[in-house]
CSV table of C-alpha atoms in Angstrom, one decimal:
chain,number,residue,atom,x,y,z
A,479,MET,CA,0.0,0.0,0.0
A,480,ALA,CA,1.4,3.4,-1.0
A,481,LYS,CA,2.2,5.9,1.7
A,482,ILE,CA,1.7,9.3,0.1
A,483,ILE,CA,1.6,12.1,2.6
A,484,PRO,CA,1.1,15.9,2.7
A,485,PHE,CA,4.0,18.2,3.5
A,486,LYS,CA,4.9,21.8,4.3
A,487,ALA,CA,6.1,23.2,1.0
A,488,VAL,CA,8.4,26.1,0.7
A,489,ARG,CA,6.9,28.2,-2.1
A,490,PRO,CA,7.5,31.5,-3.9
A,491,THR,CA,5.1,34.4,-3.1
A,492,ARG,CA,2.2,34.7,-5.5
A,493,ASP,CA,3.7,37.8,-7.2
A,494,LYS,CA,7.1,36.1,-7.8
A,495,VAL,CA,6.2,32.6,-8.8
A,496,SER,CA,6.2,33.2,-12.5
A,497,LEU,CA,9.7,34.7,-12.2
A,498,VAL,CA,11.0,32.0,-9.9
A,499,ALA,CA,9.8,28.9,-11.8
A,500,ALA,CA,12.4,27.4,-14.1
A,501,ARG,CA,12.9,24.4,-16.4
A,502,SER,CA,15.4,21.8,-15.5
A,503,TYR,CA,18.9,23.3,-15.6
A,504,GLN,CA,20.1,20.8,-18.3
A,505,SER,CA,17.3,21.9,-20.7
A,506,TYR,CA,18.8,25.4,-21.3
A,507,THR,CA,21.3,26.2,-23.9
A,508,LYS,CA,24.4,28.2,-22.7
A,509,GLU,CA,22.9,31.3,-24.3
A,510,GLN,CA,19.5,30.9,-22.7
A,511,LEU,CA,21.0,30.3,-19.3
A,512,GLU,CA,23.2,33.4,-19.6
A,513,SER,CA,20.1,35.5,-20.6
A,514,ARG,CA,18.0,34.3,-17.7
A,515,LEU,CA,20.7,34.7,-15.1
A,516,ARG,CA,21.5,38.2,-16.4
A,517,ASP,CA,17.9,39.5,-16.6
A,518,ASN,CA,16.0,37.7,-13.9
A,519,PRO,CA,17.3,38.0,-10.3
A,520,PHE,CA,14.3,35.9,-9.0
A,521,SER,CA,14.8,32.9,-11.2
A,522,PHE,CA,15.4,29.6,-9.4
A,523,LEU,CA,18.4,29.3,-11.8
A,524,GLN,CA,20.1,31.9,-9.6
A,525,ILE,CA,20.1,29.3,-6.8
A,526,VAL,CA,21.4,26.3,-8.7
A,527,ASN,CA,24.0,28.4,-10.6
A,528,PRO,CA,25.7,30.2,-7.7
A,529,GLY,CA,29.0,30.7,-9.6
A,530,TYR,CA,27.3,33.2,-11.9
A,531,ARG,CA,27.6,35.8,-9.1
A,532,PHE,CA,31.4,35.3,-9.1
A,533,ASP,CA,31.7,34.9,-12.9
A,534,LYS,CA,33.3,31.5,-12.2
A,535,GLU,CA,32.5,27.8,-12.8
A,536,ILE,CA,32.1,26.2,-9.4
A,537,SER,CA,31.6,22.4,-8.9
A,538,GLY,CA,31.4,19.8,-6.2
A,539,GLU,CA,30.9,20.5,-2.5
A,540,ALA,CA,31.9,24.1,-3.0
A,541,ARG,CA,29.0,24.6,-5.4
A,542,TYR,CA,26.6,22.7,-3.2
A,543,SER,CA,27.3,25.0,-0.2
A,544,LEU,CA,26.8,28.0,-2.4
A,545,VAL,CA,23.5,26.6,-3.6
A,546,ARG,CA,22.5,26.3,0.0
A,547,ASN,CA,23.5,29.9,0.7
A,548,ARG,CA,21.5,31.3,-2.3
A,549,TYR,CA,18.5,29.3,-1.2
A,550,LEU,CA,18.7,30.8,2.3
A,551,GLU,CA,19.0,34.3,0.8
A,552,PHE,CA,15.8,33.8,-1.2
A,553,ILE,CA,14.1,32.9,2.1
A,554,GLU,CA,15.6,35.8,4.0
A,555,ASP,CA,14.5,38.2,1.2
A,556,ASN,CA,10.9,36.8,1.5
A,557,ILE,CA,10.9,35.4,-2.0
A,558,PHE,CA,10.1,32.0,-0.5
A,559,ALA,CA,8.0,31.2,2.5
A,560,GLN,CA,7.0,27.8,4.1
A,561,ASP,CA,3.4,26.8,4.6
A,562,GLU,CA,2.5,26.4,8.3
A,563,ASN,CA,0.7,23.1,8.0
A,564,PRO,CA,1.2,20.0,5.9
A,565,CYS,CA,-0.7,20.2,2.6
A,566,TYR,CA,-1.4,18.4,-0.6
A,567,TYR,CA,-0.9,20.6,-3.7
A,568,ILE,CA,-3.2,20.0,-6.7
A,569,TYR,CA,-1.2,21.0,-9.8
A,570,LYS,CA,-2.6,21.5,-13.3
A,571,ILE,CA,-0.8,22.2,-16.5
A,572,VAL,CA,-2.4,23.2,-19.8
A,573,ASP,CA,0.3,23.1,-22.5
A,574,ARG,CA,0.4,25.0,-25.8
A,575,GLU,CA,-1.3,22.1,-27.6
A,576,HIS,CA,-4.2,22.2,-25.0
A,577,GLN,CA,-3.1,18.9,-23.5
A,578,VAL,CA,-4.3,19.0,-19.8
A,579,PHE,CA,-2.4,17.3,-16.9
A,580,ASN,CA,-3.9,17.1,-13.4
A,581,GLY,CA,-2.1,15.7,-10.4
A,582,ILE,CA,-1.1,16.1,-6.8
A,583,ILE,CA,2.2,17.2,-5.4
A,584,ALA,CA,3.0,15.2,-2.2
A,585,ALA,CA,5.7,13.3,-0.4
A,586,ALA,CA,6.3,9.6,-1.4
A,587,SER,CA,7.9,7.1,0.9
A,588,ALA,CA,11.5,6.0,0.5
A,589,LEU,CA,10.5,2.7,2.2
A,590,ASP,CA,7.9,2.1,-0.5
A,591,TYR,CA,10.7,2.6,-3.0
A,592,GLU,CA,12.8,0.0,-1.2
A,593,ASN,CA,9.9,-2.4,-0.9
A,594,ASN,CA,9.0,-2.1,-4.6
A,595,VAL,CA,5.6,-0.5,-3.9
A,596,ILE,CA,7.0,2.2,-6.1
A,597,LYS,CA,8.2,0.4,-9.2
A,598,LYS,CA,10.9,1.3,-11.6
A,599,HIS,CA,11.3,0.6,-15.3
A,600,GLU,CA,14.7,2.2,-16.1
A,601,ASP,CA,18.3,1.4,-15.0
A,602,THR,CA,20.1,4.2,-13.2
A,603,ILE,CA,23.8,5.0,-13.2
A,604,ALA,CA,25.4,4.5,-9.7
A,605,TYR,CA,27.7,7.5,-10.0
A,606,ARG,CA,24.9,9.9,-10.8
A,607,GLU,CA,22.8,8.6,-7.9
A,608,ILE,CA,25.7,9.3,-5.5
A,609,VAL,CA,26.5,12.7,-6.9
A,610,PHE,CA,22.9,13.9,-6.6
A,611,LYS,CA,22.5,12.3,-3.1
A,612,ASP,CA,25.6,14.2,-1.9
A,613,TYR,CA,24.1,17.4,-3.4
A,614,LEU,CA,20.8,16.8,-1.6
A,615,LYS,CA,22.5,16.2,1.7
A,616,THR,CA,24.3,19.5,1.5
A,617,VAL,CA,21.6,21.8,0.1
A,618,GLY,CA,18.9,20.3,2.3
A,619,PHE,CA,16.0,20.5,-0.1
A,620,ASN,CA,14.5,19.1,-3.3
A,621,ALA,CA,12.9,21.5,-5.8
A,622,GLU,CA,11.9,19.1,-8.7
A,623,PRO,CA,9.3,16.4,-8.1
A,624,VAL,CA,9.7,12.8,-9.3
A,625,LEU,CA,6.8,12.0,-11.7
A,626,LEU,CA,4.8,9.1,-10.4
A,627,THR,CA,1.7,7.6,-12.0
A,628,TYR,CA,-1.2,5.6,-10.4
A,629,PRO,CA,-4.3,3.9,-11.7
A,630,ASP,CA,-7.2,6.3,-12.3
A,631,ASN,CA,-9.1,6.8,-9.1
A,632,ALA,CA,-12.7,8.3,-9.1
A,633,VAL,CA,-12.4,9.7,-5.5
A,634,ILE,CA,-9.1,11.5,-6.1
A,635,ASP,CA,-10.4,12.8,-9.5
A,636,SER,CA,-13.5,14.2,-7.8
A,637,ILE,CA,-11.4,16.0,-5.2
A,638,ILE,CA,-9.2,17.5,-7.9
A,639,ASN,CA,-12.2,18.6,-10.0
A,640,GLU,CA,-13.9,20.2,-7.0
A,641,THR,CA,-10.8,22.0,-6.0
A,642,HIS,CA,-10.5,23.5,-9.5
A,643,LYS,CA,-13.7,25.5,-8.8
A,644,GLU,CA,-11.8,27.5,-6.2
A,645,ARG,CA,-9.3,30.3,-7.0
A,646,ALA,CA,-5.9,28.9,-7.7
A,647,GLU,CA,-3.1,29.8,-5.3
A,648,PHE,CA,-0.8,30.2,-8.3
A,649,GLU,CA,-1.6,30.8,-12.0
A,650,PHE,CA,1.1,31.6,-14.4
A,651,THR,CA,2.0,31.1,-18.1
A,652,THR,CA,5.6,30.4,-19.3
A,653,THR,CA,7.3,31.7,-22.3
A,654,TYR,CA,6.6,28.2,-23.8
A,655,ARG,CA,2.9,29.1,-23.5
A,656,ASP,CA,2.2,26.4,-20.9
A,657,THR,CA,-0.1,27.6,-18.1
A,658,HIS,CA,0.4,26.3,-14.6
A,659,TYR,CA,-2.1,26.3,-11.7
A,660,LEU,CA,-1.6,25.3,-8.1
A,661,TRP,CA,-4.2,24.8,-5.3
A,662,LYS,CA,-3.3,24.2,-1.7
A,663,VAL,CA,-5.3,21.4,0.0
A,664,ASP,CA,-5.2,22.0,3.8
A,665,ASN,CA,-8.6,20.8,4.9
A,666,PRO,CA,-7.9,17.9,7.4
A,667,GLU,CA,-10.9,15.9,6.2
A,668,THR,CA,-9.9,16.1,2.5
A,669,ILE,CA,-6.3,15.3,3.4
A,670,GLU,CA,-7.4,12.2,5.2
A,671,ILE,CA,-9.5,11.1,2.2
A,672,ILE,CA,-6.6,11.6,-0.2
A,673,GLN,CA,-4.2,9.8,2.0
A,674,LYS,CA,-6.6,6.8,2.5
A,675,GLU,CA,-7.2,6.5,-1.3
A,676,PHE,CA,-3.5,6.3,-2.0
A,677,ASN,CA,-3.1,3.9,0.9
A,678,ASN,CA,-5.5,1.6,-1.0
A,679,ILE,CA,-3.4,1.6,-4.2
A,680,PRO,CA,-1.0,-1.4,-4.1
A,681,THR,CA,1.5,-0.2,-6.7
A,682,ILE,CA,2.6,3.2,-8.1
A,683,TYR,CA,5.0,3.5,-11.0
A,684,ILE,CA,7.9,5.9,-11.6
A,685,ALA,CA,7.2,7.7,-14.9
A,686,ASP,CA,10.1,10.1,-14.9
A,687,GLY,CA,12.8,10.8,-12.4
A,688,HIS,CA,14.5,7.4,-11.7
A,689,HIS,CA,17.8,9.0,-10.7
A,690,ARG,CA,16.1,11.6,-8.4
A,691,SER,CA,14.1,8.9,-6.6
A,692,ALA,CA,17.2,6.6,-6.4
A,693,SER,CA,19.3,9.5,-4.9
A,694,SER,CA,16.5,10.3,-2.4
A,695,TYR,CA,16.5,6.7,-1.3
A,696,LEU,CA,20.3,6.7,-0.8
A,697,LEU,CA,19.9,10.0,1.2
A,698,TYR,CA,17.2,8.3,3.3
A,699,LYS,CA,19.6,5.4,4.1
A,700,ASP,CA,22.5,7.7,5.0
A,701,LEU,CA,20.4,9.9,7.3
A,702,LYS,CA,18.6,7.0,8.9
A,703,ASP,CA,21.9,5.2,9.7
A,704,ALA,CA,23.3,8.5,11.1
A,705,ASN,CA,20.3,9.1,13.4
A,706,PRO,CA,20.3,6.9,16.6
A,707,ASP,CA,16.8,8.2,17.3
A,708,HIS,CA,15.3,7.4,13.9
A,709,HIS,CA,11.6,6.7,14.1
A,710,GLY,CA,10.4,6.7,10.5
A,711,ASP,CA,8.5,10.0,10.3
A,712,GLU,CA,11.4,12.3,9.7
A,713,ASP,CA,11.3,14.4,6.5
A,714,TYR,CA,14.2,12.4,5.0
A,715,ASN,CA,12.0,9.3,4.9
A,716,PHE,CA,10.1,10.9,2.0
A,717,PHE,CA,10.7,12.6,-1.4
A,718,MET,CA,8.7,15.1,-3.3
A,719,SER,CA,6.6,13.7,-6.1
A,720,TYR,CA,4.0,14.7,-8.6
A,721,LEU,CA,1.4,12.0,-8.9
A,722,ILE,CA,-0.9,11.9,-11.9
A,723,PRO,CA,-3.4,9.3,-13.1
A,724,GLU,CA,-2.3,6.9,-15.8
A,725,SER,CA,-4.8,8.4,-18.3
A,726,ASP,CA,-3.1,11.8,-18.0
A,727,LEU,CA,0.4,10.5,-18.7
A,728,GLN,CA,1.7,11.4,-22.1
A,729,ILE,CA,4.4,9.2,-23.5
A,730,HIS,CA,6.4,10.0,-26.7
A,731,ALA,CA,9.0,8.0,-28.4
A,732,PHE,CA,12.7,8.7,-28.3
A,733,ASN,CA,14.1,8.4,-31.9
A,734,ARG,CA,17.6,7.4,-32.8
A,735,LEU,CA,20.3,9.1,-35.0
A,736,ILE,CA,23.5,7.1,-35.8
A,737,LYS,CA,26.7,8.8,-37.1
A,738,ASP,CA,27.9,5.9,-39.4
A,739,LEU,CA,27.1,2.5,-40.8
A,740,ASN,CA,29.9,0.7,-39.0
A,741,GLY,CA,32.0,0.4,-42.1
A,742,LEU,CA,29.2,-0.9,-44.3
A,743,THR,CA,28.1,0.5,-47.6
A,744,LYS,CA,24.5,1.5,-48.0
A,745,GLU,CA,23.8,-1.7,-50.0
A,746,GLU,CA,25.5,-4.0,-47.5
A,747,PHE,CA,23.6,-2.4,-44.6
A,748,LEU,CA,20.2,-2.9,-46.4
A,749,ILE,CA,21.0,-6.5,-47.1
A,750,GLN,CA,21.8,-7.2,-43.5
A,751,LEU,CA,18.5,-5.4,-42.5
A,752,ASP,CA,16.6,-7.8,-44.7
A,753,THR,CA,17.3,-10.6,-42.3
A,754,PHE,CA,14.9,-9.2,-39.7
A,755,TYR,CA,12.7,-6.8,-41.7
A,756,ARG,CA,10.5,-6.4,-44.7
A,757,ILE,CA,11.9,-3.2,-46.3
A,758,GLU,CA,10.1,-0.8,-48.5
A,759,ASN,CA,11.7,2.4,-50.0
A,760,ARG,CA,9.2,5.2,-49.5
A,761,GLY,CA,11.3,7.8,-51.4
A,762,LYS,CA,11.1,11.4,-50.3
A,763,ILE,CA,7.7,11.0,-48.6
A,764,PRO,CA,8.1,11.0,-44.8
A,765,TYR,CA,7.0,7.7,-43.3
A,766,GLN,CA,5.6,7.8,-39.8
A,767,PRO,CA,5.0,4.3,-38.3
A,768,THR,CA,1.7,3.7,-36.6
A,769,LYS,CA,2.0,0.1,-35.3
A,770,LYS,CA,4.2,-1.7,-32.8
A,771,HIS,CA,7.2,-3.4,-34.4
A,772,HIS,CA,7.1,-1.0,-37.4
A,773,PHE,CA,9.9,1.5,-37.8
A,774,SER,CA,10.7,4.4,-40.1
A,775,MET,CA,14.3,4.8,-41.3
A,776,TYR,CA,15.8,7.7,-43.1
A,777,LEU,CA,19.0,6.9,-45.1
A,778,ASP,CA,20.8,8.7,-48.0
A,779,GLY,CA,17.8,11.0,-48.9
A,780,ASP,CA,15.1,8.3,-48.7
A,781,PHE,CA,12.6,7.2,-46.1
A,782,TYR,CA,12.1,3.4,-45.6
A,783,SER,CA,9.5,1.4,-43.8
A,784,LEU,CA,10.8,-1.5,-41.8
A,785,TYR,CA,8.4,-4.3,-40.7
A,786,LEU,CA,9.7,-6.8,-38.2
A,787,ARG,CA,9.7,-10.4,-39.5
A,788,LYS,CA,8.0,-12.0,-36.5
A,789,THR,CA,9.0,-15.5,-37.6
A,790,ILE,CA,12.6,-14.6,-37.1
A,791,TYR,CA,12.5,-12.5,-33.9
A,792,ASN,CA,11.4,-14.3,-30.7
A,793,ILE,CA,9.4,-12.4,-28.1
A,794,GLU,CA,9.8,-14.3,-24.8
A,795,THR,CA,9.5,-11.4,-22.3
A,796,SER,CA,7.8,-8.0,-22.0
A,797,LEU,CA,11.2,-6.4,-22.7
A,798,ASP,CA,11.7,-8.4,-25.9
A,799,GLY,CA,8.5,-6.9,-27.3
A,800,LEU,CA,9.5,-3.3,-26.6
A,801,ASP,CA,10.4,-1.5,-29.9
A,802,SER,CA,13.5,0.2,-28.5
A,803,GLN,CA,14.8,-3.2,-27.4
A,804,ILE,CA,13.9,-4.7,-30.8
A,805,LEU,CA,15.8,-2.0,-32.6
A,806,TYR,CA,18.8,-2.6,-30.3
A,807,LYS,CA,18.8,-6.4,-30.7
A,808,THR,CA,18.2,-6.4,-34.5
A,809,ILE,CA,20.1,-3.4,-35.8
A,810,LEU,CA,21.9,-1.1,-33.4
A,811,ASN,CA,24.0,-3.9,-31.8
A,812,PRO,CA,24.5,-6.7,-34.3
A,813,ILE,CA,24.7,-4.6,-37.5
A,814,LEU,CA,25.9,-1.1,-36.3
A,815,GLY,CA,28.1,-2.3,-33.5
A,816,ILE,CA,26.6,-0.2,-30.7
A,817,GLU,CA,26.8,-1.9,-27.4
A,818,ASP,CA,26.5,0.8,-24.7
A,819,LEU,CA,23.4,2.8,-25.5
A,820,ARG,CA,24.2,5.3,-22.7
A,821,ASN,CA,27.8,6.2,-23.6
A,822,ASP,CA,28.4,5.4,-27.2
A,823,GLN,CA,29.1,8.7,-28.9
A,824,ARG,CA,27.9,7.4,-32.3
A,825,ILE,CA,24.2,7.5,-31.1
A,826,THR,CA,22.0,10.5,-30.4
A,827,TYR,CA,18.4,10.7,-29.2
A,828,ILE,CA,15.7,13.0,-30.3
A,829,ASN,CA,12.4,13.1,-28.4
A,830,GLY,CA,9.4,12.1,-30.5
A,831,LYS,CA,7.5,15.3,-30.0
A,832,LYS,CA,9.7,16.9,-32.6
A,833,ASP,CA,8.7,16.5,-36.2
A,834,ILE,CA,10.0,13.6,-38.2
A,835,LEU,CA,11.7,16.2,-40.5
A,836,ASN,CA,14.2,16.8,-37.6
A,837,ILE,CA,15.5,13.3,-38.4
A,838,LYS,CA,15.7,14.1,-42.1
A,839,SER,CA,17.5,17.4,-41.6
A,840,SER,CA,20.0,15.9,-39.1
A,841,VAL,CA,20.9,13.2,-41.7
A,842,ASP,CA,20.9,15.6,-44.6
A,843,SER,CA,23.4,17.8,-42.8
A,844,GLY,CA,26.0,15.1,-42.9
A,845,GLU,CA,26.3,14.9,-39.1
A,846,PHE,CA,24.5,11.6,-39.0
A,847,LYS,CA,24.2,8.7,-41.5
A,848,VAL,CA,20.9,7.1,-40.6
A,849,GLY,CA,17.9,7.8,-38.4
A,850,PHE,CA,15.2,5.6,-36.9
A,851,VAL,CA,11.6,6.5,-35.8
A,852,MET,CA,9.4,4.4,-33.5
A,853,VAL,CA,5.9,4.5,-32.1
A,854,PRO,CA,5.6,5.5,-28.4
A,855,VAL,CA,5.7,3.0,-25.6
A,856,LEU,CA,2.2,2.3,-24.1
A,857,VAL,CA,1.5,2.8,-20.4
A,858,GLU,CA,0.6,-0.9,-20.2
A,859,GLU,CA,4.1,-1.8,-21.5
A,860,LEU,CA,5.8,0.5,-19.0
A,861,LYS,CA,3.9,-1.1,-16.2
A,862,GLN,CA,4.4,-4.7,-17.3
A,863,ILE,CA,8.2,-4.2,-17.6
A,864,ALA,CA,8.2,-2.7,-14.1
A,865,GLU,CA,6.1,-5.6,-12.8
A,866,ASP,CA,8.4,-8.1,-14.4
A,867,GLY,CA,11.4,-6.4,-12.7
A,868,LEU,CA,13.0,-5.7,-16.1
A,869,LYS,CA,14.5,-2.4,-17.3
A,870,MET,CA,14.0,-0.5,-20.6
A,871,PRO,CA,16.9,0.5,-22.8
A,872,PRO,CA,18.0,4.1,-22.1
A,873,LYS,CA,15.8,6.8,-23.8
A,874,SER,CA,12.9,4.6,-24.5
A,875,THR,CA,10.3,7.2,-23.4
A,876,TYR,CA,9.9,10.9,-23.4
A,877,ILE,CA,7.3,11.5,-20.8
A,878,GLU,CA,5.1,14.5,-20.1
A,879,PRO,CA,4.2,16.6,-18.1
A,880,LYS,CA,7.5,18.4,-17.3
A,881,LEU,CA,7.2,20.5,-14.2
A,882,ARG,CA,9.0,23.7,-13.3
A,883,SER,CA,11.6,23.7,-10.6
A,884,GLY,CA,11.1,26.0,-7.6
A,885,VAL,CA,7.3,26.1,-7.5
A,886,THR,CA,7.2,23.8,-4.5
A,887,ILE,CA,10.2,22.9,-2.5
A,888,TYR,CA,10.6,19.9,-0.1
A,889,GLU,CA,13.0,20.4,2.9
A,890,PHE,CA,14.5,17.5,4.9
């Protein structure tokens, strides 16, 4: 049973929230980052990029300590304030394509992560887990929720819909034309109902944020071991999450670009592909696959459709049937010689929200030799792989919604 509890968030003041809220640090180009740091003194980026003040790149523990200092300054300057009582936070996003996401920001249990009540579908890199754990331990807060998904629940949906009738605590639109709304749920009876409903859900799934959740779990273990009076209710026993129903989860594919054909000519490459695929040259007309196990390939100015020969490829596990795994086992590894999907510099990933013509232009530029397009993973596939204890290949999913950092902050 999932333990999902309210918490006392540190939040920007209503008049500052649109200025504070920021995308994930890694999503900005160098030029975008420079512009926001220069022109917006209230951006959360000021906190996570403390070296900007000194015109110097700062890393490691020195950076973590300065991040902590900048955070405390935002509190001292009344840009941030903490709620007096534990709350759930209903959060709604309407993106520029009018896709609507509804969910609840709350604290999820690290013990549930350990006991596999919160299930994973991706591998994590141990080094990155430890680095972020050390960062969290020094700064003392988390500002970007892990995205969790749960089976649709009529009671929780009803509470969310009723809350929407009230004035939102926050309402702001980003430069990407996504509109964000936040409502604070502090009524004790409503809090009890929400908590009981989550407690009746046997399994919750990580949709996005595997490294963040793994790092929070490592932090929990460190602080638990260091606390002789540990009793299980300390803030470090939990990590901030955004929980949305499965029907609201939007999954896009991650497409692949490869820099060379592993020493093969175009003709040799196509002949080897023929072992596993029925191949049709579609010419200049972009081909977008619409079925599982169908792929689009762009090579040397032409689009191709690739249909998997099911009599040749054996599907024995839920992972075997995943298109990103099929692409790896039939083309990327045996023909193109790519073994390490995380670290091989010959492969690049483009999220499937971008037009298929991005694949074409990347290959036409000469930077890449071939591109592959897939259909998105289904929620049911994600869940089954998690249930089976298996792990997807890296960059199998591009999942929305993407929240802004700094809107709610969890201290421990």
